Coordinates of C-alpha atoms in Angstrom, one line a residue:
X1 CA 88.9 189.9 64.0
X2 CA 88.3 191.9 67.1
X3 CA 85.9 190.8 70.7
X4 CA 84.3 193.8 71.7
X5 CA 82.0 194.2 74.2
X6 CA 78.6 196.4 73.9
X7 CA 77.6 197.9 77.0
X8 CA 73.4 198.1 77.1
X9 CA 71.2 200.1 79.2
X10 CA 70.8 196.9 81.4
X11 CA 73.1 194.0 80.3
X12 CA 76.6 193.6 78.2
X13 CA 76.8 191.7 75.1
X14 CA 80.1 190.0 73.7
X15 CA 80.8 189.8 69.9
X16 CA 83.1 189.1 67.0
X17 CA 83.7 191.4 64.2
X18 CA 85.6 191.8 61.0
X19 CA 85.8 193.3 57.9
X20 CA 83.6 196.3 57.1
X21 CA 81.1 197.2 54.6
X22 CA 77.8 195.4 54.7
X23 CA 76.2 194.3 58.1
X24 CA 76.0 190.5 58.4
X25 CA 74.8 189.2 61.4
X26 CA 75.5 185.8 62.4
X27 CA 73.9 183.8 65.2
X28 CA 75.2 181.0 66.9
X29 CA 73.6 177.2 67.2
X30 CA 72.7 175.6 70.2
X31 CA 74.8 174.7 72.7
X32 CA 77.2 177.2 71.3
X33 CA 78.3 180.5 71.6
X34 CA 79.6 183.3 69.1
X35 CA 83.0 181.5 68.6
X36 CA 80.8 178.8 66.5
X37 CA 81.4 181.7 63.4
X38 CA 85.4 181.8 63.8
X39 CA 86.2 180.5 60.8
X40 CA 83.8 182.7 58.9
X41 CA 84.6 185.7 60.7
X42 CA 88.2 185.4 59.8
X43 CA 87.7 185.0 56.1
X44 CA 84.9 188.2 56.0
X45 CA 83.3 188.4 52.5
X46 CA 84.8 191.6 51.0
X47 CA 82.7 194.4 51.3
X48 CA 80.7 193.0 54.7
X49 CA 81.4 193.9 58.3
X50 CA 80.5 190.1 60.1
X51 CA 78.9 190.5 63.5
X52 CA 78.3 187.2 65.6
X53 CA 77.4 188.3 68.7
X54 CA 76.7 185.7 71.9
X55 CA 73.3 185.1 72.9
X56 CA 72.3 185.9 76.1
X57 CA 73.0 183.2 78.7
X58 CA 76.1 181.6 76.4
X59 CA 79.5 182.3 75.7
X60 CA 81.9 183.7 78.4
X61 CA 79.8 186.0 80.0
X62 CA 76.8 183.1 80.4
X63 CA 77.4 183.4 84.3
X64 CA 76.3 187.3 84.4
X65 CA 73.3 187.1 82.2
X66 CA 70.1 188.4 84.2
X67 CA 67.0 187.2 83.4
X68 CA 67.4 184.9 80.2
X69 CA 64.7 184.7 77.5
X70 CA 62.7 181.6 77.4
X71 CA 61.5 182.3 74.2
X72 CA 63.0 182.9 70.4
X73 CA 61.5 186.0 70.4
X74 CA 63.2 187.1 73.8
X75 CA 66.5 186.5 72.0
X76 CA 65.3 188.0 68.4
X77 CA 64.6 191.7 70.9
X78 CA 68.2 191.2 72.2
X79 CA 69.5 191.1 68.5
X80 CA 67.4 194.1 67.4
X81 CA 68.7 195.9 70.6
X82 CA 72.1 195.3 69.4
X83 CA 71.9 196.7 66.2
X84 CA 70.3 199.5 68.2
X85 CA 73.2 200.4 69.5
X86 CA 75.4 199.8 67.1
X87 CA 73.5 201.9 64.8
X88 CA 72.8 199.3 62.4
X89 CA 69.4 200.4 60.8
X90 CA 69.4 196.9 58.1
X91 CA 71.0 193.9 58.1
X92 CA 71.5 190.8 56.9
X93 CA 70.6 188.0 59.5
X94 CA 71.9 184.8 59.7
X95 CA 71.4 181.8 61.7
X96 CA 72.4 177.7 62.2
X97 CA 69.8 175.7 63.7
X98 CA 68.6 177.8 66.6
X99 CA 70.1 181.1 65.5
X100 CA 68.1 180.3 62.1
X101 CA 65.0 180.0 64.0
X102 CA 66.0 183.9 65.6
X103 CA 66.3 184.9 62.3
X104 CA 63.2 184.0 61.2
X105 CA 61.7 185.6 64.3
X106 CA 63.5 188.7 63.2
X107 CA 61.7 188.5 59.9
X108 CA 58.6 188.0 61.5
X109 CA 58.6 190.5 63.9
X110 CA 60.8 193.4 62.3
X111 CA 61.0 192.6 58.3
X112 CA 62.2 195.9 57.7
X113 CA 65.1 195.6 59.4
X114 CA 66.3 192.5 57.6
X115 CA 67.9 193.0 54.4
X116 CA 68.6 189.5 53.6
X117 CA 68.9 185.8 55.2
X118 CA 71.2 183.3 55.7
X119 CA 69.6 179.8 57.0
X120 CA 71.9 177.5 57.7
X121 CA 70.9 173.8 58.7
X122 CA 67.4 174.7 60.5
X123 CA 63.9 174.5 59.9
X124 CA 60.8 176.5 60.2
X125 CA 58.7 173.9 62.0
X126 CA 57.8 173.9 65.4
X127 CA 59.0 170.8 67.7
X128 CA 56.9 167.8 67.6
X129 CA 55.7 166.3 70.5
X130 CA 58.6 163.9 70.4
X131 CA 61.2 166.8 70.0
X132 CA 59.2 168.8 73.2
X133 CA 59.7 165.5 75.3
X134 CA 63.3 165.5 74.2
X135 CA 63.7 168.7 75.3
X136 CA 61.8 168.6 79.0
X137 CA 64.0 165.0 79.7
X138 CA 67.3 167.5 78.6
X139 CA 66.1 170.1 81.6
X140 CA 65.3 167.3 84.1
X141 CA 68.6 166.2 83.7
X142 CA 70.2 169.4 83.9
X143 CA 69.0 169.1 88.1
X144 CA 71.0 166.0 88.5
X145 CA 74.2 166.0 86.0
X146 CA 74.7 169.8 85.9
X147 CA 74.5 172.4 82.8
X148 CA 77.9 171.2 81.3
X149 CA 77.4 168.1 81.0
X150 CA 74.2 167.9 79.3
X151 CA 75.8 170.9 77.3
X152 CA 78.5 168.4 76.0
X153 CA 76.1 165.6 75.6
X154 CA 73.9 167.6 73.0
X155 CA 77.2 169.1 71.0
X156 CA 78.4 165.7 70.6
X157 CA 75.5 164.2 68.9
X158 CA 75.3 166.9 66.3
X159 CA 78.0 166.4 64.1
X160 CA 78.2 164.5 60.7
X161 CA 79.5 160.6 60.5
X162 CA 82.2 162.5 58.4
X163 CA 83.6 164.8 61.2
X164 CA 83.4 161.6 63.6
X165 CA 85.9 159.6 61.9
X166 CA 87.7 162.2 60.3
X167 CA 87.9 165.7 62.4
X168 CA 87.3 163.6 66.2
X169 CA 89.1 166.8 67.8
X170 CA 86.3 168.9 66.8
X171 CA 84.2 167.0 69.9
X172 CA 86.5 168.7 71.9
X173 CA 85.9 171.5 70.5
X174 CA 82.6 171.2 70.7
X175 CA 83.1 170.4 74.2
X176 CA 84.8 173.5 75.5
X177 CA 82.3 175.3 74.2
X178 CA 79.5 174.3 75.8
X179 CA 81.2 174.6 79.0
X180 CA 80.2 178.1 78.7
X181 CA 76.5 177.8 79.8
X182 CA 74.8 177.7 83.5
X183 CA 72.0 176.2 84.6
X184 CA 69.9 179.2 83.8
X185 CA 70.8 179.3 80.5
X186 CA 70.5 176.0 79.5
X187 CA 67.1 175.7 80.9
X188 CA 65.7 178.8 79.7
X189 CA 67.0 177.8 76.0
X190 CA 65.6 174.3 76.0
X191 CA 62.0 176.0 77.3
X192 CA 62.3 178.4 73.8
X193 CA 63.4 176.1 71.5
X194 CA 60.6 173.8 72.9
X195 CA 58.3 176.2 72.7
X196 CA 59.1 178.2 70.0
X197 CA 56.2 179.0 67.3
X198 CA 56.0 177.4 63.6
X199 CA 56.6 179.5 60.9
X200 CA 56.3 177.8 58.0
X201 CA 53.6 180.2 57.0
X202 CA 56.1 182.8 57.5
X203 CA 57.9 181.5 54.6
X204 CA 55.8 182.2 52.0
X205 CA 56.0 186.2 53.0
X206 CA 59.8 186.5 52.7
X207 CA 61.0 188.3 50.3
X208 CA 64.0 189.5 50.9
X209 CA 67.3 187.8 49.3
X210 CA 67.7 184.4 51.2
X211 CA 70.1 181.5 51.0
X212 CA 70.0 178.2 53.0
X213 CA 72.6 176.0 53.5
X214 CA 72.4 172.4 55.3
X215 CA 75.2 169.8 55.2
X216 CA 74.2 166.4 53.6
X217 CA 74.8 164.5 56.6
X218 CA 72.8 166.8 59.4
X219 CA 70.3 164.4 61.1
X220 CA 68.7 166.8 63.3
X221 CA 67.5 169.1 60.5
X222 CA 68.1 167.0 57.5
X223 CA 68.4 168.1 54.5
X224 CA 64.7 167.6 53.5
X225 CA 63.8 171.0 56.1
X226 CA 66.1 173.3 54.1
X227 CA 64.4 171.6 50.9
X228 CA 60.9 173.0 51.9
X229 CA 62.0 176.3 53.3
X230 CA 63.8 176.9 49.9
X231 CA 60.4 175.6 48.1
X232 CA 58.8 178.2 50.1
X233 CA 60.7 181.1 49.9
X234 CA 60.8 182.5 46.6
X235 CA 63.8 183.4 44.9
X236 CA 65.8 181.4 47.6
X237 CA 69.1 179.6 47.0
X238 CA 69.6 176.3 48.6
X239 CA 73.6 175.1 49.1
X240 CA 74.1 171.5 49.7
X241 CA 78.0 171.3 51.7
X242 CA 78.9 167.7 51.3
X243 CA 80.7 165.7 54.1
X244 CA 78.9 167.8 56.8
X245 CA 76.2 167.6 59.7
X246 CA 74.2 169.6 61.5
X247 CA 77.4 172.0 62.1
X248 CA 78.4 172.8 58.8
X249 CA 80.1 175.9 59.0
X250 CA 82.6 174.0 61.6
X251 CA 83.0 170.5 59.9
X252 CA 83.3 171.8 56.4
X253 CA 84.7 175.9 57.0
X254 CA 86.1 176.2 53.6
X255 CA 82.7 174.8 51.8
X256 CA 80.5 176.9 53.7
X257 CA 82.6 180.0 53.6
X258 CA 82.3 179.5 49.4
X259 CA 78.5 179.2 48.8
X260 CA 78.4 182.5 51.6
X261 CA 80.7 184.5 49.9
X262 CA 79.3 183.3 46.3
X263 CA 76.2 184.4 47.6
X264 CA 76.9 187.9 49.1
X265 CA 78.8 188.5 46.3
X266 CA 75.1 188.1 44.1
X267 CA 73.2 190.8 45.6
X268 CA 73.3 193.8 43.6
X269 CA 72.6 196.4 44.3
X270 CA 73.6 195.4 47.9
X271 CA 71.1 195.3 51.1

């Protein structure tokens, strides 16, 4: 596994890569950053090159971002630049929670450049009204606690009743990561996530290779969301990782890591 840096016409974007072969594409969740996809990008599915790059306004380089999307689609154009530059003309494109709802932007807005998705533990559905309040009382706080420590509030709340009594060091985890974020970032994400469009009717267009993954304890985006995308999306696989919330690829690696290499091992002829 290597961090590299890719140097843009007007901004630089960290990301981790390993393996080669196969572009896979993995974006992080909310409040998170690229090193969300650790343990998957050190166990690589054979024959894919994993890319999990940080979206602007998280991860180290948070403090230097200029002018931070404040929609989904702002941060599906940053991925597309990427693979710009790194000459990537398909890819596969995954996403947990709010790097699944990227993905699907990607889908929507460049289908031909997305050979296949991975939805991990999101949904297609806008907010609700409750969900939009959620988020505007999340940015008033940010004025008077700070970015970080909202940051840490929303990681903590995320993860399954499993990982609480059993992994309780992963909080910490959890923690250190979202003290990469700034005001500006936070802010700007909370306005796209509550604003972000529905696209359920996307759904039922997809038709590229797709699996979705939720663990059975997520209570943000339970396990009914992924059932309804899958019902949607024809041909889709839906992977159920037991013991795990709305972080499933950190509470239960070794699960998740399974049912995506069973699954990119299934497509052939590869994207």
């Amino acid at each position: 596994m290597t961090s590299k840096v890719a140097h843009l016409p007007a901004r630089s974007v960290r990301y981790l890569e390993a393996g080669s072969g196969t572009p896979i594409v993995l974006l992080h969740a909310f409040p998170l950053h690229a090193n969300q996809w650790l343990p998957q990008i050190d166990r690589p599915p054979r024959g894919w090159r994993v890319i999990a790059p940080d979206l602007r306004g998280w991860g180290p380089g948070a403090a230097n971002a200029l002018a931070i999307p404040d929609t989904i689609d702002g941060h599906a154009d940053d991925v597309l630049e990427l693979l710009a530059h790194l000459d990537i003309a398909r890819a596969v494109i995954g996403g947990l929670s709010m790097g699944g709802y990227v993905a699907l932007a990607l889908a929507a807005k460049a289908s031909s450049r997305v050979a296949g998705l991975v939805l991990a533990d999101t949904r297609a559905s806008a907010d609700t009204p409750e969900g939009r309040a959620k988020r505007d009382r999340a940015i008033a706080r940010v004025a008077t606690e700070g970015p970080v420590a909202v940051a840490r509030d929303l990681a903590s709340g995320v993860v399954g009743a499993t990982t609480r009594a059993e992994q309780p060091d992963l909080v910490d985890v959890l923690h250190d990561f979202a003290a990469a974020v700034t005001s500006d970032g936070l802010t700007s994400t909370l306005r796209a996530l509550r604003d972000r469009p529905d696209r359920t009717e996307l759904l039922y267009s997809i038709a590229c290779p797709t699996v979705i993954l939720c663990g059975d304890e997520d209570t943000v985006t339970p396990l009914v969301e992924s059932e309804a995308m899958h019902a949607a999306i024809a041909g889709s696989r839906l992977v159920t990782i037991p013991r795990a919330g709305h972080l499933s690829n950190l509470e239960q690696p070794a699960a998740f890591n399974v049912a995506l290499s069973t699954w990119t091992a299934s497509l052939s002829p590869r994207p």
